[in-house]
Amino acid sequence: MIKPLIAGNWKMNKTVSEAVAFVKQLRERLPAGLDREVVIAPPYTALPAVAGEARGTGIRVAAQNLHWEENGAFTGEVSAGMLADCGCEYVLVGHSERRTLFGETGEVIHRKIRAALSAGLKPIFCIGENLAERESDKTFSILEGQLKEGLKNLSFDDIRRTVIAYEPVWAIGTGRTASPEQAQEAHAFIRRVIEKQSDEKISGLLPILYGGSVHPGNVDSLMARPDVNGVLVGGASLDVESFARIIMFK
Ligand code: PGA
């Protein structure tokens, strides 16, 4: 059994005080002994405060990005070790906004995954096809190419510590969600690719999240699919009521 993982990607939203207030309110809404992994990815500035507020609650903290070097002359960048030091357990890598708005290539993403793993962070590795690729039947080849490049030469142990997020680019922030069937089909394919790169045991335990316009009204049907092990939520994770409902999917 894979423990369901519900992650909120806040993107460039919330000040430190807003972030802390959110975690306080969320804590009150979650039952003790929750059987789900809850992860919040605030902006860099709020990481230490959110990690402090979340300590002892079962809420985990993720960063939204990192640099692949450990330190040095990289103005404006933050390393994996620095993120671990401020209480992060996870880090998003390869989000489509990083790929399309900031020019991140497959090679850069691969380096970031390696850097995260070396610092003991669990990468949440985002992959997904855009609309033109889906409409020209390239979804599977795109997903396979992104997975192979991102995870190339990783040890089985490293793959075991990785989380995959399937985020079709056409569904991110558009209000247009992949159907549960489309998500299941992509997730099952991803699991087969991972199995080829590792083994059945590792692929069988790998959490594969769906992301792209997840909200309280569609989370239950997505989570009902056998290969959907969690969700990565953007817009709907900014509101505490809506995020709490998503966490408590049925
Ligand atoms: P969305 O974003 O839920 O607002 O579509 C998802 C994401 O970018 O991870």
JSON list of N, CA and C in Angstrom, two decimals, residues 199-224:
[
{"chain": "A", "resi": 199, "resn": "ASP", "atom": "N", "xyz": [12.82, -1.97, -10.64]},
{"chain": "A", "resi": 199, "resn": "ASP", "atom": "CA", "xyz": [12.21, -3.29, -10.62]},
{"chain": "A", "resi": 199, "resn": "ASP", "atom": "C", "xyz": [10.75, -3.17, -10.17]},
{"chain": "A", "resi": 200, "resn": "GLU", "atom": "N", "xyz": [10.07, -4.29, -10.14]},
{"chain": "A", "resi": 200, "resn": "GLU", "atom": "CA", "xyz": [8.64, -4.28, -9.87]},
{"chain": "A", "resi": 200, "resn": "GLU", "atom": "C", "xyz": [8.33, -3.79, -8.46]},
{"chain": "A", "resi": 201, "resn": "LYS", "atom": "N", "xyz": [9.21, -4.16, -7.52]},
{"chain": "A", "resi": 201, "resn": "LYS", "atom": "CA", "xyz": [8.96, -3.80, -6.13]},
{"chain": "A", "resi": 201, "resn": "LYS", "atom": "C", "xyz": [9.03, -2.27, -5.98]},
{"chain": "A", "resi": 202, "resn": "ILE", "atom": "N", "xyz": [10.08, -1.68, -6.56]},
{"chain": "A", "resi": 202, "resn": "ILE", "atom": "CA", "xyz": [10.26, -0.22, -6.44]},
{"chain": "A", "resi": 202, "resn": "ILE", "atom": "C", "xyz": [9.13, 0.50, -7.17]},
{"chain": "A", "resi": 203, "resn": "SER", "atom": "N", "xyz": [8.82, 0.07, -8.38]},
{"chain": "A", "resi": 203, "resn": "SER", "atom": "CA", "xyz": [7.76, 0.78, -9.13]},
{"chain": "A", "resi": 203, "resn": "SER", "atom": "C", "xyz": [6.42, 0.61, -8.43]},
{"chain": "A", "resi": 204, "resn": "GLY", "atom": "N", "xyz": [6.22, -0.54, -7.80]},
{"chain": "A", "resi": 204, "resn": "GLY", "atom": "CA", "xyz": [4.95, -0.78, -7.10]},
{"chain": "A", "resi": 204, "resn": "GLY", "atom": "C", "xyz": [4.77, 0.08, -5.87]},
{"chain": "A", "resi": 205, "resn": "LEU", "atom": "N", "xyz": [5.87, 0.61, -5.34]},
{"chain": "A", "resi": 205, "resn": "LEU", "atom": "CA", "xyz": [5.78, 1.44, -4.12]},
{"chain": "A", "resi": 205, "resn": "LEU", "atom": "C", "xyz": [5.95, 2.93, -4.40]},
{"chain": "A", "resi": 206, "resn": "LEU", "atom": "N", "xyz": [6.18, 3.26, -5.67]},
{"chain": "A", "resi": 206, "resn": "LEU", "atom": "CA", "xyz": [6.47, 4.66, -6.02]},
{"chain": "A", "resi": 206, "resn": "LEU", "atom": "C", "xyz": [5.20, 5.51, -6.04]},
{"chain": "A", "resi": 207, "resn": "PRO", "atom": "N", "xyz": [5.14, 6.58, -5.25]},
{"chain": "A", "resi": 207, "resn": "PRO", "atom": "CA", "xyz": [3.94, 7.42, -5.30]},
{"chain": "A", "resi": 207, "resn": "PRO", "atom": "C", "xyz": [3.89, 8.21, -6.61]},
{"chain": "A", "resi": 208, "resn": "ILE", "atom": "N", "xyz": [2.79, 8.10, -7.32]},
{"chain": "A", "resi": 208, "resn": "ILE", "atom": "CA", "xyz": [2.60, 8.90, -8.54]},
{"chain": "A", "resi": 208, "resn": "ILE", "atom": "C", "xyz": [1.39, 9.82, -8.30]},
{"chain": "A", "resi": 209, "resn": "LEU", "atom": "N", "xyz": [1.68, 11.13, -8.29]},
{"chain": "A", "resi": 209, "resn": "LEU", "atom": "CA", "xyz": [0.65, 12.13, -8.00]},
{"chain": "A", "resi": 209, "resn": "LEU", "atom": "C", "xyz": [0.08, 12.65, -9.31]},
{"chain": "A", "resi": 210, "resn": "TYR", "atom": "N", "xyz": [-1.18, 13.06, -9.28]},
{"chain": "A", "resi": 210, "resn": "TYR", "atom": "CA", "xyz": [-1.76, 13.76, -10.42]},
{"chain": "A", "resi": 210, "resn": "TYR", "atom": "C", "xyz": [-1.84, 15.25, -10.07]},
{"chain": "A", "resi": 211, "resn": "GLY", "atom": "N", "xyz": [-1.51, 16.10, -11.03]},
{"chain": "A", "resi": 211, "resn": "GLY", "atom": "CA", "xyz": [-1.65, 17.54, -10.81]},
{"chain": "A", "resi": 211, "resn": "GLY", "atom": "C", "xyz": [-2.23, 18.22, -12.04]},
{"chain": "A", "resi": 212, "resn": "GLY", "atom": "N", "xyz": [-3.02, 19.25, -11.82]},
{"chain": "A", "resi": 212, "resn": "GLY", "atom": "CA", "xyz": [-3.63, 20.01, -12.92]},
{"chain": "A", "resi": 212, "resn": "GLY", "atom": "C", "xyz": [-5.10, 20.23, -12.61]},
{"chain": "A", "resi": 213, "resn": "SER", "atom": "N", "xyz": [-5.39, 21.43, -12.06]},
{"chain": "A", "resi": 213, "resn": "SER", "atom": "CA", "xyz": [-6.78, 21.82, -11.74]},
{"chain": "A", "resi": 213, "resn": "SER", "atom": "C", "xyz": [-7.50, 20.83, -10.82]},
{"chain": "A", "resi": 214, "resn": "VAL", "atom": "N", "xyz": [-6.77, 20.30, -9.84]},
{"chain": "A", "resi": 214, "resn": "VAL", "atom": "CA", "xyz": [-7.43, 19.46, -8.83]},
{"chain": "A", "resi": 214, "resn": "VAL", "atom": "C", "xyz": [-8.19, 20.39, -7.89]},
{"chain": "A", "resi": 215, "resn": "HIS", "atom": "N", "xyz": [-9.41, 20.01, -7.52]},
{"chain": "A", "resi": 215, "resn": "HIS", "atom": "CA", "xyz": [-10.20, 20.81, -6.58]},
{"chain": "A", "resi": 215, "resn": "HIS", "atom": "C", "xyz": [-11.09, 19.87, -5.76]},
{"chain": "A", "resi": 216, "resn": "PRO", "atom": "N", "xyz": [-11.79, 20.40, -4.76]},
{"chain": "A", "resi": 216, "resn": "PRO", "atom": "CA", "xyz": [-12.59, 19.52, -3.90]},
{"chain": "A", "resi": 216, "resn": "PRO", "atom": "C", "xyz": [-13.61, 18.69, -4.68]},
{"chain": "A", "resi": 217, "resn": "GLY", "atom": "N", "xyz": [-14.06, 19.19, -5.83]},
{"chain": "A", "resi": 217, "resn": "GLY", "atom": "CA", "xyz": [-15.10, 18.49, -6.59]},
{"chain": "A", "resi": 217, "resn": "GLY", "atom": "C", "xyz": [-14.58, 17.34, -7.44]},
{"chain": "A", "resi": 218, "resn": "ASN", "atom": "N", "xyz": [-13.28, 17.29, -7.71]},
{"chain": "A", "resi": 218, "resn": "ASN", "atom": "CA", "xyz": [-12.82, 16.19, -8.58]},
{"chain": "A", "resi": 218, "resn": "ASN", "atom": "C", "xyz": [-11.81, 15.27, -7.90]},
{"chain": "A", "resi": 219, "resn": "VAL", "atom": "N", "xyz": [-11.39, 15.61, -6.68]},
{"chain": "A", "resi": 219, "resn": "VAL", "atom": "CA", "xyz": [-10.33, 14.82, -6.06]},
{"chain": "A", "resi": 219, "resn": "VAL", "atom": "C", "xyz": [-10.79, 13.38, -5.77]},
{"chain": "A", "resi": 220, "resn": "ASP", "atom": "N", "xyz": [-12.04, 13.20, -5.37]},
{"chain": "A", "resi": 220, "resn": "ASP", "atom": "CA", "xyz": [-12.47, 11.84, -4.99]},
{"chain": "A", "resi": 220, "resn": "ASP", "atom": "C", "xyz": [-12.40, 10.88, -6.18]},
{"chain": "A", "resi": 221, "resn": "SER", "atom": "N", "xyz": [-12.86, 11.35, -7.34]},
{"chain": "A", "resi": 221, "resn": "SER", "atom": "CA", "xyz": [-12.86, 10.43, -8.48]},
{"chain": "A", "resi": 221, "resn": "SER", "atom": "C", "xyz": [-11.43, 10.18, -8.98]},
{"chain": "A", "resi": 222, "resn": "LEU", "atom": "N", "xyz": [-10.56, 11.17, -8.86]},
{"chain": "A", "resi": 222, "resn": "LEU", "atom": "CA", "xyz": [-9.16, 10.94, -9.27]},
{"chain": "A", "resi": 222, "resn": "LEU", "atom": "C", "xyz": [-8.49, 9.95, -8.33]},
{"chain": "A", "resi": 223, "resn": "MET", "atom": "N", "xyz": [-8.71, 10.16, -7.03]},
{"chain": "A", "resi": 223, "resn": "MET", "atom": "CA", "xyz": [-8.05, 9.30, -6.03]},
{"chain": "A", "resi": 223, "resn": "MET", "atom": "C", "xyz": [-8.62, 7.88, -6.02]},
{"chain": "A", "resi": 224, "resn": "ALA", "atom": "N", "xyz": [-9.76, 7.69, -6.67]},
{"chain": "A", "resi": 224, "resn": "ALA", "atom": "CA", "xyz": [-10.34, 6.34, -6.71]},
{"chain": "A", "resi": 224, "resn": "ALA", "atom": "C", "xyz": [-9.61, 5.43, -7.69]}
]
